[in-house]
Short mmCIF file of C-alpha atoms in Angstrom, two decimals:
data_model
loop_
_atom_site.label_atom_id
_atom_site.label_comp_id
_atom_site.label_asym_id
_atom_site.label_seq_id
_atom_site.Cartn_x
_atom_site.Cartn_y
_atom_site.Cartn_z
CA UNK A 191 -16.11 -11.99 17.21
CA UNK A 192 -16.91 -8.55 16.56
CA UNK A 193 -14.26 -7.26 13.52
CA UNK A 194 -13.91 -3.28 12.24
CA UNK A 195 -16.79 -1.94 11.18
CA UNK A 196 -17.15 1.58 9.35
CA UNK A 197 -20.07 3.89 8.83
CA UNK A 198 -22.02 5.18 6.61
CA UNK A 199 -21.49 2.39 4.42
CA UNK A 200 -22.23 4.19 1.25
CA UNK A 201 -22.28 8.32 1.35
CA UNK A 202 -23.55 10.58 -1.15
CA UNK A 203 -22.60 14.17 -0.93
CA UNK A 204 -22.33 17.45 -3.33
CA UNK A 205 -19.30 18.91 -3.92
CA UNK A 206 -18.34 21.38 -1.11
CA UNK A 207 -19.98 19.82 1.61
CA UNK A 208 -18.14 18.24 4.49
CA UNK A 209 -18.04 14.54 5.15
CA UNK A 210 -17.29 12.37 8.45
CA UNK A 211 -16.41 8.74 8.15
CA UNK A 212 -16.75 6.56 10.77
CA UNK A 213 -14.06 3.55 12.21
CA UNK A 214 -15.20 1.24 14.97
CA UNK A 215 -11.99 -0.94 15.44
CA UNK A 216 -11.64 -4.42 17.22
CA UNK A 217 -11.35 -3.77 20.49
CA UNK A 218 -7.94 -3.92 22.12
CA UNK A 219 -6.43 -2.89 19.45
CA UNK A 220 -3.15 -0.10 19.63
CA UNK A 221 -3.06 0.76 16.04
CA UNK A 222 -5.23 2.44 13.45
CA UNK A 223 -4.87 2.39 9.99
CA UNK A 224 -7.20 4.46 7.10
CA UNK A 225 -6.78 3.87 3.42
CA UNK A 226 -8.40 4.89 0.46
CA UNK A 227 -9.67 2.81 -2.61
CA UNK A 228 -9.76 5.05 -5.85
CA UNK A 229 -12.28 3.17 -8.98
CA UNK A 230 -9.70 0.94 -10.91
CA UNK A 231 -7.10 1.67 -8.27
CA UNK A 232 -4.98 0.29 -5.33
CA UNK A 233 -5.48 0.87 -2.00
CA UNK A 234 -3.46 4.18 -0.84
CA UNK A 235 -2.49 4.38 2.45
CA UNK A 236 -3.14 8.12 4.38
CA UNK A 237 -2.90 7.81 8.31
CA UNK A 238 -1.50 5.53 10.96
CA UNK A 239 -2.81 6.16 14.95
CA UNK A 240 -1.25 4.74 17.11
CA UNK A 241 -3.24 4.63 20.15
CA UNK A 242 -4.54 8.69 19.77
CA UNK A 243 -1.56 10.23 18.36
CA UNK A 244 -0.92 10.35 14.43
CA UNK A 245 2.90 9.83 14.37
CA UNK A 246 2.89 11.13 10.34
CA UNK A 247 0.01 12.63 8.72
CA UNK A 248 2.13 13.40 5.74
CA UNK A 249 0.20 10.63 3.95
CA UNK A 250 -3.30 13.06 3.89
CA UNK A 251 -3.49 14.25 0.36
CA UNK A 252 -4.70 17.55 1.25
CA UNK A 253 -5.11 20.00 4.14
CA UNK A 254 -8.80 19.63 3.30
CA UNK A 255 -8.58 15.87 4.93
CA UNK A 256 -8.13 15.39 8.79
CA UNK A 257 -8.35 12.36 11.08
CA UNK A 258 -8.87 12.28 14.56
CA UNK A 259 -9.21 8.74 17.17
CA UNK A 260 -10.34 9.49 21.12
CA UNK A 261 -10.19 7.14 23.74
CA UNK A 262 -8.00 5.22 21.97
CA UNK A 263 -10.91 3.23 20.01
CA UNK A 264 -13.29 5.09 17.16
CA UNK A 265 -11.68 7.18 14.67
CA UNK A 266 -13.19 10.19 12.22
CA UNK A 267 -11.86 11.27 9.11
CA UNK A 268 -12.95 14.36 7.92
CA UNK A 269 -13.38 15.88 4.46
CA UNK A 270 -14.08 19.59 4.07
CA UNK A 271 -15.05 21.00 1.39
CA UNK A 272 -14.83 18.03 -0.76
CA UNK A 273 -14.01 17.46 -4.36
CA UNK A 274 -15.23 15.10 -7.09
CA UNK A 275 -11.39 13.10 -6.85
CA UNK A 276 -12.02 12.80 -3.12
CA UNK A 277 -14.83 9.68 -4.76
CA UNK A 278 -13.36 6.65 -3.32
CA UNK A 279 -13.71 3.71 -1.05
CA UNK A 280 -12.26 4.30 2.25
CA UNK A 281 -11.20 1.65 4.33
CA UNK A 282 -10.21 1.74 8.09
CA UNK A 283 -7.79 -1.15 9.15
CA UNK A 284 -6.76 -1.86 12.59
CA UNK A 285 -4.55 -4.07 14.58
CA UNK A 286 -2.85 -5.48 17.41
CA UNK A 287 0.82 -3.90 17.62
CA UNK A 288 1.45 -1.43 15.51
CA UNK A 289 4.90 0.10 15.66
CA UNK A 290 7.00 -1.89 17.72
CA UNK A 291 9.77 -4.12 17.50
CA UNK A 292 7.52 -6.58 16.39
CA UNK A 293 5.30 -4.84 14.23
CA UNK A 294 7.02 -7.03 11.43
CA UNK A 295 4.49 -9.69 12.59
CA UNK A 296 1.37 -7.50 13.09
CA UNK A 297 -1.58 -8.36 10.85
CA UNK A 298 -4.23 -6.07 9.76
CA UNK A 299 -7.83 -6.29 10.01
CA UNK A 300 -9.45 -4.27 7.48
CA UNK A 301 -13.38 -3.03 8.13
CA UNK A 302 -16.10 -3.38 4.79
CA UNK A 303 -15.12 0.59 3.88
CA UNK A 304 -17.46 3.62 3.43
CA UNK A 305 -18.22 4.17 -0.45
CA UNK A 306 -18.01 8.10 -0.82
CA UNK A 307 -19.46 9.80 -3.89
CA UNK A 308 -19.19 13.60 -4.68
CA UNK A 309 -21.60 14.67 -6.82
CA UNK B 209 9.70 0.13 1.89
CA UNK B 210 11.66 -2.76 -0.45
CA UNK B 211 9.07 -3.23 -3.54
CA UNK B 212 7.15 -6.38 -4.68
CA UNK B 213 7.30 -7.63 -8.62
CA UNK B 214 3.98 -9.59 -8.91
CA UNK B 215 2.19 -10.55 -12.31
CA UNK B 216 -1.00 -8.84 -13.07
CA UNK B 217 -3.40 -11.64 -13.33
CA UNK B 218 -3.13 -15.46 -13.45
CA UNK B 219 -6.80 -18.22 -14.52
CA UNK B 220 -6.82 -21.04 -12.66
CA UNK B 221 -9.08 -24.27 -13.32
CA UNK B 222 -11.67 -24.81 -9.57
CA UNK B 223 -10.08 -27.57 -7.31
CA UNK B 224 -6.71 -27.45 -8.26
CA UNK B 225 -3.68 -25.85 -6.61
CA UNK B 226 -2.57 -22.25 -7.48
CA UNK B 227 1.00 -21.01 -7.20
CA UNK B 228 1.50 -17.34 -7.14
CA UNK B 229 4.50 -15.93 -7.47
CA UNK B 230 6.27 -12.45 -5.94
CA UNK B 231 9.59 -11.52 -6.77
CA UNK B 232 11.16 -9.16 -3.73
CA UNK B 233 14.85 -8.87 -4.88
CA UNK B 234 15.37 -5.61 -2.82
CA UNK B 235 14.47 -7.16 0.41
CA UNK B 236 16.32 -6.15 3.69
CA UNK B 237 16.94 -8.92 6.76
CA UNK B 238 14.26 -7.33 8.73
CA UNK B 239 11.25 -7.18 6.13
CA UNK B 240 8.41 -9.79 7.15
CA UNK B 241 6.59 -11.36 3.83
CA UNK B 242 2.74 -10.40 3.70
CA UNK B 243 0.42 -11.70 1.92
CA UNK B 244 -3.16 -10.26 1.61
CA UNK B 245 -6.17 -10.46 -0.56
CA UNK B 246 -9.07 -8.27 -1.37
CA UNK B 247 -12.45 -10.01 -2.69
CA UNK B 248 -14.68 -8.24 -5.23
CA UNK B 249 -16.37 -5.14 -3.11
CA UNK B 250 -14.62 -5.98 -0.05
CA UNK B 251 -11.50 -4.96 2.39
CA UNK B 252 -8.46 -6.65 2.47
CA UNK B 253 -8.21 -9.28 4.47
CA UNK B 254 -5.01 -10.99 6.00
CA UNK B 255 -3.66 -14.66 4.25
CA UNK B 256 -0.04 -15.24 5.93
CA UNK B 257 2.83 -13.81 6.33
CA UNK B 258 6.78 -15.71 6.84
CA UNK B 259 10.08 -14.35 7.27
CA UNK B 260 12.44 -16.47 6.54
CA UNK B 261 10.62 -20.06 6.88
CA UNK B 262 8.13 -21.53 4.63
CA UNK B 263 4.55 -20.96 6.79
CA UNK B 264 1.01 -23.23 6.24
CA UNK B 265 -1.99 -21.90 7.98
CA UNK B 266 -5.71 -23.09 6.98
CA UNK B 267 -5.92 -20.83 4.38
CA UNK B 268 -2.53 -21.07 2.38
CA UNK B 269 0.99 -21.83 2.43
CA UNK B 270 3.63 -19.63 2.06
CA UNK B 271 6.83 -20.71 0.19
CA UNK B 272 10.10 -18.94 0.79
CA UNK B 273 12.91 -18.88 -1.25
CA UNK B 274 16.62 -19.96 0.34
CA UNK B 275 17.75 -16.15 -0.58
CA UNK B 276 14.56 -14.51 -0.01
CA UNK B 277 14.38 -12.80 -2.70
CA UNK B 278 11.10 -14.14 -4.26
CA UNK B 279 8.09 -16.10 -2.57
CA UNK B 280 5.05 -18.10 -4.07
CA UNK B 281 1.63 -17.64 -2.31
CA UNK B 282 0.31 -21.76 -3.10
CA UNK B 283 -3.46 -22.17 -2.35
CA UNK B 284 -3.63 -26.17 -2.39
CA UNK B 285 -7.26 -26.85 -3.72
CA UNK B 286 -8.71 -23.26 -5.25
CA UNK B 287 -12.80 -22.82 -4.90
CA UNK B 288 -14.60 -20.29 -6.91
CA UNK B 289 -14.24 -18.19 -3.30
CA UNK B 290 -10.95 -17.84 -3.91
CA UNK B 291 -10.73 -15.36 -7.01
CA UNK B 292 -9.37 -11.74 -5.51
CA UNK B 293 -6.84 -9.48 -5.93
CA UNK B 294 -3.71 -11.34 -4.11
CA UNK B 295 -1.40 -8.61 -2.31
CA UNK B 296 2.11 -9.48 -1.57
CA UNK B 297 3.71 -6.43 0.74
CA UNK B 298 6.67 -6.49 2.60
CA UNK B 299 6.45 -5.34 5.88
CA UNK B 300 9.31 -3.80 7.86
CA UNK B 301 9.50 -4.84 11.79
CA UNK B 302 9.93 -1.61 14.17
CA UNK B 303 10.39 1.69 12.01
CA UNK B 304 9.25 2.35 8.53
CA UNK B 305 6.05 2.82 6.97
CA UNK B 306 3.16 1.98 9.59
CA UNK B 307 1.13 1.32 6.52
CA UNK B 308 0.81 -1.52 4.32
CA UNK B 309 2.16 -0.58 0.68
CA UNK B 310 -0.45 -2.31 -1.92
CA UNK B 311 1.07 -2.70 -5.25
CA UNK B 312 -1.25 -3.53 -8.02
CA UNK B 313 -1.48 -7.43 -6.85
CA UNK B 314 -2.20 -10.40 -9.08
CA UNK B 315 -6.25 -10.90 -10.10
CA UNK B 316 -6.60 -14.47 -9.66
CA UNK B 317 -9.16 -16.03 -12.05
CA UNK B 318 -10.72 -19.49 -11.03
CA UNK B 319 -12.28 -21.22 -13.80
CA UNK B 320 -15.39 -23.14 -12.69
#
């Protein structure tokens, strides 16, 4: 079946320009998940939808980053302006649950990740 | 989120089993045991997770100890596929973080 899948795969920008990555999530699924993949690094988590609404956005790590999801299906993070740190992988997970009482159980499905570099 | 101990890498000779070990010692009554893995240039991808039972599924098995404060990740016949980075995250039902807390994870090595 049809899993996450994120686009542009790779994107090449120059510093300053904006950015919009793309998250096509499994269909059916509640919760939205995007993380980003520094070189050398672990995954760092930065927003959680559930269905549209972003309970905590505390995890963006900038005001120059903002995430939006409509019709409860594709997300868009945004980068303004962006920066030579903001080079990463980002990844867009989704899955079933999300916050619930049994969100203890729910397994992520991560997507292949957009490679962003800021030249 | 209670915080995983898990050894930085571990080699491992093709075709035989692999233990892999994660110490949780902080870990509350409600925290689920997840276990992920990331191949080379791609996402994370889900292995099995247990709470309080030892779990098998057709990828791994997931041993448990009694007191639940460690776990080993056992993959019973390792193929070259197999080398990743292995993630073990604990995962809190209801409240807490909605996202999964990757620690540095274990590099598995598989020897051909």
């Amino acid at each position: 079946g049809a899993g996450v899948s994120q686009s542009p795969s790779n994107k090449v920008t120059e510093k300053g320009k904006d950015v919009e990555l793309r998250c096509d999530p499994i269909s059916g699924h509640t919760a939205l998940y995007w993380y980003r993949q520094s070189l050398g690094q672990g995954l760092e988590f930065l927003i959680y939808f559930q269905g549209n609404s972003a309970p905590d956005k505390s995890g963006l790590p900038s005001d120059r980053f903002s995430a939006e999801r409509t019709g409860g299906s594709v997300s868009t993070l945004t980068i303004q302006r962006t920066q030579q740190e903001d080079s990463a992988v980002y990844l867009c997970a989704s899955s079933l649950i999300g916050r619930s009482l049994q969100g203890g159980t729910d397994t992520q499905y991560f997507g292949p990740g957009t490679r962003l570099t800021v030249l | 989120d209670a915080k995983t101990t898990q050894p930085n890498s571990m080699e491992s000779n093709e075709e035989e089993p692999v233990h892999l070990p994660c110490n949780h010692s902080t870990i509350s009554g409600t925290d689920y045991i997840h276990w992920y893995r990331q191949l080379p240039s791609q996402g994370p991808e889900y292995v099995i997770h247990g709470l309080t039972s030892n779990v098998n599924n057709r990828m791994a098995s997931l041993a448990i100890a009694e007191d639940r404060k460690s776990s080993t990740l056992i993959l019973h016949r390792a193929t070259l596929r197999d080398a990743a980075v292995y993630y073990c995250i604990l995962k809190v039902a209801g409240g807490g973080a909605d996202g999964l807390t990757f620690g540095k994870g274990t590099h598995l090595i598989i020897q051909p």
